[in-house]
GROMACS .gro file of C-alpha atoms in nm:
model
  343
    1UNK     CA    1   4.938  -2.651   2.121
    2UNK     CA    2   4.997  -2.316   1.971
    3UNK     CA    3   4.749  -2.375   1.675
    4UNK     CA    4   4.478  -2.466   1.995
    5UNK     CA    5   4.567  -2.186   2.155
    6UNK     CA    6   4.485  -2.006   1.831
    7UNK     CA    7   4.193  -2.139   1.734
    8UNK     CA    8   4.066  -2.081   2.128
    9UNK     CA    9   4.095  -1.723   2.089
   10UNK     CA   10   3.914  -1.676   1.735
   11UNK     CA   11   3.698  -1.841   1.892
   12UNK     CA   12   3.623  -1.652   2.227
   13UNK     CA   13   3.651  -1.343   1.993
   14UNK     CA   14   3.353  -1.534   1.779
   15UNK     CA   15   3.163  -1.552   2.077
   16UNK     CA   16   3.191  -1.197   2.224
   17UNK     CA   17   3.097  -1.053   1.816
   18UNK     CA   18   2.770  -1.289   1.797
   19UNK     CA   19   2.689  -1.216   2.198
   20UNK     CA   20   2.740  -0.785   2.092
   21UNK     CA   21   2.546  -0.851   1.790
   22UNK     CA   22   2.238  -1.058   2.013
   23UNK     CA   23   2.235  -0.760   2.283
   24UNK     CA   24   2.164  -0.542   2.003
   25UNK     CA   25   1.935  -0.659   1.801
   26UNK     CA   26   1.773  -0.787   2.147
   27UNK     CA   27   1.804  -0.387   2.279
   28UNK     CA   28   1.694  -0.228   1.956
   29UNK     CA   29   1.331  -0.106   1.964
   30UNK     CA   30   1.064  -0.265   1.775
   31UNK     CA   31   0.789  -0.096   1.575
   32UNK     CA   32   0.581  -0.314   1.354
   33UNK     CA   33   0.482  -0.208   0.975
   34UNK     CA   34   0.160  -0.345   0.856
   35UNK     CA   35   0.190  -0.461   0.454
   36UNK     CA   36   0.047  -0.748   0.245
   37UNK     CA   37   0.068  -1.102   0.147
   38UNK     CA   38   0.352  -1.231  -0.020
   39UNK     CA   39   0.376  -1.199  -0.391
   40UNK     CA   40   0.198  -0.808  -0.368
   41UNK     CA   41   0.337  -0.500  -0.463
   42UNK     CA   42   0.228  -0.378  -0.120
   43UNK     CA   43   0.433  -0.677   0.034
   44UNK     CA   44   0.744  -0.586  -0.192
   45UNK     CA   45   0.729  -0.195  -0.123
   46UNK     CA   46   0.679  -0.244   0.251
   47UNK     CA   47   0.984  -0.450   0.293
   48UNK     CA   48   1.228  -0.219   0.117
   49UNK     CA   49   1.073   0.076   0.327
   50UNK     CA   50   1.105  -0.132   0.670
   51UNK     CA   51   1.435  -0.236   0.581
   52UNK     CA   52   1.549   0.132   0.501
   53UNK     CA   53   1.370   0.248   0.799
   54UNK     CA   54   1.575  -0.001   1.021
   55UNK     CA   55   1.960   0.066   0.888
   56UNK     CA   56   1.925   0.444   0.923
   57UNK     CA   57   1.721   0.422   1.253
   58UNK     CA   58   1.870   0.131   1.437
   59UNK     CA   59   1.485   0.067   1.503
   60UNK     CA   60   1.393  -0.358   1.420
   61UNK     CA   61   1.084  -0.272   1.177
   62UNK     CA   62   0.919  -0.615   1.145
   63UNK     CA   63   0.702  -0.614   0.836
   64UNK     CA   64   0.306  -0.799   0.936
   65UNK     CA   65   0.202  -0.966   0.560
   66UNK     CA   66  -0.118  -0.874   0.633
   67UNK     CA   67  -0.363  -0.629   0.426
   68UNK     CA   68  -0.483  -0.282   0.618
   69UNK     CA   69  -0.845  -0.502   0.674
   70UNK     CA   70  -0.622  -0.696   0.931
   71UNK     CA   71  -0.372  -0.418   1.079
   72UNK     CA   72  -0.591  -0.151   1.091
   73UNK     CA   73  -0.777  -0.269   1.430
   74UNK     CA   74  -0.416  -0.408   1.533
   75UNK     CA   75  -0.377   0.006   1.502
   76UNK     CA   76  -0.643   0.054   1.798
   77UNK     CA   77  -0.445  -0.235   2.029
   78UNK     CA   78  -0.132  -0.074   1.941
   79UNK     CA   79   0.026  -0.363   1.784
   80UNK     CA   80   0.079  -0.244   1.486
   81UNK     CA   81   0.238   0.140   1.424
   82UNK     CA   82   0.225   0.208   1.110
   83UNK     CA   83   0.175   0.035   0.751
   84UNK     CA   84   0.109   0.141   0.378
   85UNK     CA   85  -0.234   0.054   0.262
   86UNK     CA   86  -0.461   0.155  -0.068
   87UNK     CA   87  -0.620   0.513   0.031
   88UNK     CA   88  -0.958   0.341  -0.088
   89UNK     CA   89  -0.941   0.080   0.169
   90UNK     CA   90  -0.816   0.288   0.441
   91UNK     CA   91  -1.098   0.524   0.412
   92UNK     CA   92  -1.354   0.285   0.420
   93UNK     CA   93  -1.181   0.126   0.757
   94UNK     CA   94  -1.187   0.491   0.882
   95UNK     CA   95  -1.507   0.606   0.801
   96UNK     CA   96  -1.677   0.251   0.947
   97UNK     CA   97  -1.816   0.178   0.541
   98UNK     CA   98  -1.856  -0.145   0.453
   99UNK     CA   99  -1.645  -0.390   0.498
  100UNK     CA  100  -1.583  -0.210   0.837
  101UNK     CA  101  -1.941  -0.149   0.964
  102UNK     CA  102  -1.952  -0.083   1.341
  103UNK     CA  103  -1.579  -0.039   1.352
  104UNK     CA  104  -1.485   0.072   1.651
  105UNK     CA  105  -1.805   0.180   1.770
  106UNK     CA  106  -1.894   0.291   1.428
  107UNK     CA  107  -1.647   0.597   1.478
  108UNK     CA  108  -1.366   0.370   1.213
  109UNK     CA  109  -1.069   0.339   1.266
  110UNK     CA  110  -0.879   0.629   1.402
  111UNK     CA  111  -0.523   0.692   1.232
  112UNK     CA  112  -0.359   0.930   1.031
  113UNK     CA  113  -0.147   1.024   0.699
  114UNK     CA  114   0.242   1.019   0.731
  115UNK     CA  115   0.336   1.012   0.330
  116UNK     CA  116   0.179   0.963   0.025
  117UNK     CA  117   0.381   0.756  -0.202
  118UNK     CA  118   0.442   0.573  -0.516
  119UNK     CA  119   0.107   0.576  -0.800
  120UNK     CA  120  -0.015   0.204  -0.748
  121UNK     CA  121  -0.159   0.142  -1.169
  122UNK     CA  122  -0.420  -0.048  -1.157
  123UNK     CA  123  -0.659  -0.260  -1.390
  124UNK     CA  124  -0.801  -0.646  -1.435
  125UNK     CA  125  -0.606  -0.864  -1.595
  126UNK     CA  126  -0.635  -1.173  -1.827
  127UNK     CA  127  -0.456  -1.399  -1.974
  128UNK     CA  128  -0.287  -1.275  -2.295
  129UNK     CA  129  -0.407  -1.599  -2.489
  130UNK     CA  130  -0.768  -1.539  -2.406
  131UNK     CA  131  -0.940  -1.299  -2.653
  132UNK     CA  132  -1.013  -1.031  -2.435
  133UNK     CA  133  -0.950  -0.678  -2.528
  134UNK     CA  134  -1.192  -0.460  -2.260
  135UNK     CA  135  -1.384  -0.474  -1.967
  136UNK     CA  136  -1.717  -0.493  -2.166
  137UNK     CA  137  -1.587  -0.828  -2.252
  138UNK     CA  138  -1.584  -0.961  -1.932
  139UNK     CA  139  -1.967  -0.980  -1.949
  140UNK     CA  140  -2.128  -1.296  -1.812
  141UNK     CA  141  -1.738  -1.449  -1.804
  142UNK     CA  142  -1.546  -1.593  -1.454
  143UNK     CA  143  -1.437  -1.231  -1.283
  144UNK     CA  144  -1.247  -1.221  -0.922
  145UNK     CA  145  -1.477  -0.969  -0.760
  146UNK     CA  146  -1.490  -1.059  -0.370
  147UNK     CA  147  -1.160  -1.044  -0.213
  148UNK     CA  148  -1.266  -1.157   0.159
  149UNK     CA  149  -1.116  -0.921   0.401
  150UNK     CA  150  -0.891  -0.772   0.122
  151UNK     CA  151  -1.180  -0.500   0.109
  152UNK     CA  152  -0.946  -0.251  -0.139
  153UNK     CA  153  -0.908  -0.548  -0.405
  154UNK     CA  154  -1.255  -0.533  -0.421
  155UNK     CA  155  -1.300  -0.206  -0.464
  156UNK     CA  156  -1.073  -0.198  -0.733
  157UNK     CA  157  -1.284  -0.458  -0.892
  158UNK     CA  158  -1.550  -0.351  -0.861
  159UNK     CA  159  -1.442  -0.006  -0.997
  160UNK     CA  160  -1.325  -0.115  -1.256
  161UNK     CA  161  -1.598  -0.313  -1.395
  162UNK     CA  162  -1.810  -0.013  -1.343
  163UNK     CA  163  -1.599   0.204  -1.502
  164UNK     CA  164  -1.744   0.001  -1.828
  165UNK     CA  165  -2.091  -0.010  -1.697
  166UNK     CA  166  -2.067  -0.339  -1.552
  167UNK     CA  167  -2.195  -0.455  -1.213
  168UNK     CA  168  -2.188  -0.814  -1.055
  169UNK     CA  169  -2.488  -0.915  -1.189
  170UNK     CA  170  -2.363  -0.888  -1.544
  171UNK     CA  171  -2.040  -1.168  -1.452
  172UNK     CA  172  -2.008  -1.435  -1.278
  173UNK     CA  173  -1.832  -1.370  -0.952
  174UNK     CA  174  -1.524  -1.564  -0.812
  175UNK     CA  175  -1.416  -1.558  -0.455
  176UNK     CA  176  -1.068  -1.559  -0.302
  177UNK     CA  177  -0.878  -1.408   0.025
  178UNK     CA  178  -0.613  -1.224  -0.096
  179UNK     CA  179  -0.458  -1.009  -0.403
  180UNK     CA  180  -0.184  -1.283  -0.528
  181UNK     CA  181  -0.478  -1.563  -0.484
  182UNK     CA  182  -0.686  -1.361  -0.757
  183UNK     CA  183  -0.412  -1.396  -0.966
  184UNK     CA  184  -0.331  -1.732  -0.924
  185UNK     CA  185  -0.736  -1.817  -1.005
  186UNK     CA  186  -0.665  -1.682  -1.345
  187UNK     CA  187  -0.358  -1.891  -1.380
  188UNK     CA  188  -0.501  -2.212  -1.254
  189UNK     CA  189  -0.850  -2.124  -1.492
  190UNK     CA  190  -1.087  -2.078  -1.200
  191UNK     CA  191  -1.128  -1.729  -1.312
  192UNK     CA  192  -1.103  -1.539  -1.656
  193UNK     CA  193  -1.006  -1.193  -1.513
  194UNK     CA  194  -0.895  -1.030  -1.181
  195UNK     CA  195  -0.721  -0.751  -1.043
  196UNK     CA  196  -0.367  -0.701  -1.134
  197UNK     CA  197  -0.129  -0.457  -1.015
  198UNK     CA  198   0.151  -0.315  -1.217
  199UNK     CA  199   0.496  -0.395  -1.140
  200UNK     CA  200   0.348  -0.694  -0.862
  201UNK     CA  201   0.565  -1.050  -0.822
  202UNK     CA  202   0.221  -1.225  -0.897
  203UNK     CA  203   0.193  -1.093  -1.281
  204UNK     CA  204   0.574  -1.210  -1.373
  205UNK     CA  205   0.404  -1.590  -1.293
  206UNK     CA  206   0.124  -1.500  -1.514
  207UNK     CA  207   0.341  -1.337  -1.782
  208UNK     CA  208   0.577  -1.659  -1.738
  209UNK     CA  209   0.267  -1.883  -1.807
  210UNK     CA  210   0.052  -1.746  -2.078
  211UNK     CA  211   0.131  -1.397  -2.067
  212UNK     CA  212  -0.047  -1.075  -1.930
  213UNK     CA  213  -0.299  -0.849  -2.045
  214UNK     CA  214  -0.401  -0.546  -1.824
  215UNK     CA  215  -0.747  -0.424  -1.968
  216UNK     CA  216  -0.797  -0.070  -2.061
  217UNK     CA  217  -1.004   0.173  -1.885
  218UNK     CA  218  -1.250   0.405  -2.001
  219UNK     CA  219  -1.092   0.773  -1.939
  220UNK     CA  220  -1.387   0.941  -2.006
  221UNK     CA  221  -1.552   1.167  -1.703
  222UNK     CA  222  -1.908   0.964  -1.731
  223UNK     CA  223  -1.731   0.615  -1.717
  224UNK     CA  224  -1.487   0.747  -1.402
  225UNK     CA  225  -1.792   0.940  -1.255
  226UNK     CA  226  -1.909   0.557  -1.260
  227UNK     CA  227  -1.522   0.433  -1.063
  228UNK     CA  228  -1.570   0.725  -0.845
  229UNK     CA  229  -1.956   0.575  -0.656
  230UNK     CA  230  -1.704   0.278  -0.528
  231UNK     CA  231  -1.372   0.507  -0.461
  232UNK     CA  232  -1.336   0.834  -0.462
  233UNK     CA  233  -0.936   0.798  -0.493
  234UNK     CA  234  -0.940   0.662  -0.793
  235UNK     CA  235  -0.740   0.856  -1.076
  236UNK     CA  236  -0.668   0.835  -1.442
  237UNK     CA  237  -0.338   0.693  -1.531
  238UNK     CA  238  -0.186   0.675  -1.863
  239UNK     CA  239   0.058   0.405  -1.788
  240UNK     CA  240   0.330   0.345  -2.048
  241UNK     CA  241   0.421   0.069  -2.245
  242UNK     CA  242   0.681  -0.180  -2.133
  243UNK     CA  243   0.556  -0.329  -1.799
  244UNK     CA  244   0.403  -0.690  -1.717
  245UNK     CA  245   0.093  -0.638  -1.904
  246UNK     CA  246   0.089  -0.365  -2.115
  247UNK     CA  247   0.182  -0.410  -2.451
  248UNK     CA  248   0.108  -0.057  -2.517
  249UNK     CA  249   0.043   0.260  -2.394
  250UNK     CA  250  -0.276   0.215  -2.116
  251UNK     CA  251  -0.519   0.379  -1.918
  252UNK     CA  252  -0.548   0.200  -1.583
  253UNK     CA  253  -0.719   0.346  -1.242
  254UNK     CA  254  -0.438   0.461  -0.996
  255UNK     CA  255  -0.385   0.594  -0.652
  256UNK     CA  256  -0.105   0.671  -0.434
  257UNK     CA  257  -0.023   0.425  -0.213
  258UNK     CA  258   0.021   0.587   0.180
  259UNK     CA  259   0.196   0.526   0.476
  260UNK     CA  260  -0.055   0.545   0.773
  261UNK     CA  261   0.020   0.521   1.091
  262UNK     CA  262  -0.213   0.472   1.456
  263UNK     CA  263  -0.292   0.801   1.582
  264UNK     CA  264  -0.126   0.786   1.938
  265UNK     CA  265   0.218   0.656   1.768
  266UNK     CA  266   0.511   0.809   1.893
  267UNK     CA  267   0.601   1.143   1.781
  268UNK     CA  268   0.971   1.065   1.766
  269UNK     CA  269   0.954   0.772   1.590
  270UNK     CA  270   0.748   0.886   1.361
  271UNK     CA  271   0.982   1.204   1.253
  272UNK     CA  272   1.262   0.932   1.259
  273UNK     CA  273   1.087   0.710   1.021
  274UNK     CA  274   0.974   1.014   0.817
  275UNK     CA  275   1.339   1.152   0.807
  276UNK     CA  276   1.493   0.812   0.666
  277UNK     CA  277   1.224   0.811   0.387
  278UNK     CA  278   1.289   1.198   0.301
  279UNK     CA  279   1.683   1.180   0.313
  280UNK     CA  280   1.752   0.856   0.156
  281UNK     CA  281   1.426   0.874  -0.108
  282UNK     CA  282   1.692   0.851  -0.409
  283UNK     CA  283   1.768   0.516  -0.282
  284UNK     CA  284   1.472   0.358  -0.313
  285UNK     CA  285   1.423   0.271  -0.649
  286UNK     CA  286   1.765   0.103  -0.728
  287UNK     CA  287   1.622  -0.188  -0.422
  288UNK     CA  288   1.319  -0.205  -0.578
  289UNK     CA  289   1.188  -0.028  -0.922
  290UNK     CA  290   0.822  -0.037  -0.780
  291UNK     CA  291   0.949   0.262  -0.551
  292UNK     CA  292   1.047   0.461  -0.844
  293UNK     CA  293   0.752   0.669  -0.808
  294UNK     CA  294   0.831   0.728  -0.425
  295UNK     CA  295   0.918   1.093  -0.454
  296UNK     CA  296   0.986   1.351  -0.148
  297UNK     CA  297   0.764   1.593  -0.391
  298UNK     CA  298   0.449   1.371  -0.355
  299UNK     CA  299   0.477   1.298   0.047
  300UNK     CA  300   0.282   1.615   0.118
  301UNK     CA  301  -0.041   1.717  -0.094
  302UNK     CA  302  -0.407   1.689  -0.146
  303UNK     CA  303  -0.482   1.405  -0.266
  304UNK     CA  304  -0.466   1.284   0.105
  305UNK     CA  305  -0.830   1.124   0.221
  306UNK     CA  306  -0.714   1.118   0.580
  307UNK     CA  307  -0.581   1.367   0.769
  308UNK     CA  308  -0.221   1.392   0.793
  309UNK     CA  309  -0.095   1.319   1.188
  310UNK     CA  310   0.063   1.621   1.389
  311UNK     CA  311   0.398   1.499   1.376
  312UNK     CA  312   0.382   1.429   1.006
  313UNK     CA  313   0.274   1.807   0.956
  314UNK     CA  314   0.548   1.949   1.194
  315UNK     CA  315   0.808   1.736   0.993
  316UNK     CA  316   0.668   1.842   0.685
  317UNK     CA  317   0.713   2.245   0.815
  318UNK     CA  318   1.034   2.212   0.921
  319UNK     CA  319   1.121   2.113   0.556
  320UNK     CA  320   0.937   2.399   0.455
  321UNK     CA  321   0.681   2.230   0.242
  322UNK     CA  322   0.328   2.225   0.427
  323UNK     CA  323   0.160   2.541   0.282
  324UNK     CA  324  -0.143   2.734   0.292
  325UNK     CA  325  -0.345   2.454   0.064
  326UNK     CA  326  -0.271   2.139   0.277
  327UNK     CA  327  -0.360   2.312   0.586
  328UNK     CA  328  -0.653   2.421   0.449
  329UNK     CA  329  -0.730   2.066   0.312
  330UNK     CA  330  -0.615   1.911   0.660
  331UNK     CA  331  -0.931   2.126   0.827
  332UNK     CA  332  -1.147   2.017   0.592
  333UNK     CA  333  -1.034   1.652   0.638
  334UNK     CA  334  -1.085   1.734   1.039
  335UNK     CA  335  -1.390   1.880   1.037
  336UNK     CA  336  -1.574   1.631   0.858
  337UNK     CA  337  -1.422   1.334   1.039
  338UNK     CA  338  -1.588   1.518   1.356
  339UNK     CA  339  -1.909   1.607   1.144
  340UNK     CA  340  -1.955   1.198   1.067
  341UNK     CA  341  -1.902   1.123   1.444
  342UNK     CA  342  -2.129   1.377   1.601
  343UNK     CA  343  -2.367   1.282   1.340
   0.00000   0.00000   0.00000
């Protein structure tokens, strides 16, 4: 009887801990953070920074696997907030370029920079038992060049095979709908080359299976004059050996990979979010070492294609680091946002 009487109350007490915990979690506000597929960097990152967000905030940040072609008009219907994207692919989505032609209205998509974040390295890769050293070798081979609604795959692509003078009517050009799926055409021989991203779940399968090669790029202003015609954000990286895929010392394309968020988003939340990231930056890299380039130092600067949203900027003030530059830059981003739309 006594044991019962026992095991009656743990259990009560049970009940009243799971019911506390269900009002919470059922209480706690949602905001939804746009990222990509499974088996992406971007997918990877934007877990670790939704699941940081949420212990420090008390906020429920549900992560949407989707790439920024899919959340960015879930941005206009306000059912996404925010969500890290490639800067190439958001600017095409907010200038109305194709792949995102008459976007709403043909204005684009209207949202704004919180933080610009880790360097995203960038090349195509092969496999490391086919006998291909550059990009110029690619000619008239298999190469994943159309990425569906995955418009800054593409781009990369694309950039990359111009970067060597290439275009895609020197290859033959494979089709999938996502970043990982490139990859996995490689594997599976549907493809001979496609766009890999350092330090992304998909290469360690390659690696695993016949090993990686990330192809060099040509550093050279003419060949990244060339990059430049299909993204502007492109950059130089000389990405050290040691990796998935580089078996030496390698120049890939780069960017910095950005937190955007819709442009009517809660101010509060967004200096909430914003605060997490800055105070608790340190810890970032020990969840995941694809964040190890996630510094407070690059969250404000220039390289920004989008202007930066007015909460960002007052956050940014208050920790004394907006200066004369980036408000000059923000203008300029401004005023030619409202030259495009008048025009």
């Amino acid at each position: 009887m006594k044991n019962n009487k026992i095991l009656n109350a743990i259990l009560r007490t049970s009940l009243v801990v799971v019911m506390s915990i269900t009002t919470t979690l059922a209480s706690a506000k949602i905001v939804v953070m746009g990222g990509n597929p499974a088996g992406s960097l971007f997918y990877t990152q934007a877990q670790v920074l939704a699941s940081t967000i949420s212990r420090y905030t008390g906020y429920r940040v549900d992560v949407l696997p989707q790439s920024g072609s899919v959340f960015f008009p879930m941005f206009m219907t306000k059912e996404v907030d925010f969500g890290i994207a490639s800067p190439v692919e958001a600017k095409l989505a907010y200038d109305a370029k194709a792949p995102f032609e008459g976007a709403n209205g043909g204005k684009g998509y209207d949202m704004r920079t919180l933080m610009l974040g880790s360097i995203n390295r960038l090349s195509l890769v092969t496999r490391e038992s086919d006998n291909i050293k550059t990009i110029g070798d690619l000619r008239g081979l298999r190469v994943v060049a159309d990425y569906g609604a995955f418009a800054g795959a593409t781009k990369t692509a694309l950039a990359a095979l111009a970067n060597a003078g290439l275009t895609t009517n020197d290859i033959k050009i494979v089709r999938v709908s996502s970043y990982p799926e490139g990859v996995r055409a490689v594997m599976e021989g549907r493809a001979d080359a496609a766009v890999g991203s350092v330090g992304s779940g998909i290469l360690q399968e390659l690696e695993a299976q016949s090993g990686a090669r990330l192809l060099p790029i040509d550093p050279s202003p003419e060949a990244m004059a060339r990059s430049h015609e299909l993204g502007a954000a492109f950059v130089v990286y000389r990405a050290n050996a040691g990796p998935i895929g580089l078996k030496v010392d390698t120049d890939v394309l780069s960017y910095q990979t950005t937190l955007y968020a819709r442009s009517d988003m809660d101010d509060k939340d967004i200096k909430k979010s914003m605060a997490v990231l800055w105070d608790h930056a340190n810890e970032l890299p020990a969840i995941t070492r694809t964040l190890s380039t996630w510094k407070r130092s690059r969250y404000a600067n220039t390289d920004a294609v989008i202007p930066f949203h007015p909460a960002a900027i007052e956050f940014y003030r208050e920790k004394g680091v907006w200066t004369d530059e980036l408000e000059a830059h923000q203008q300029q981003l401004l005023k030619a946002r409202q030259q495009r739309i008048d025009n």
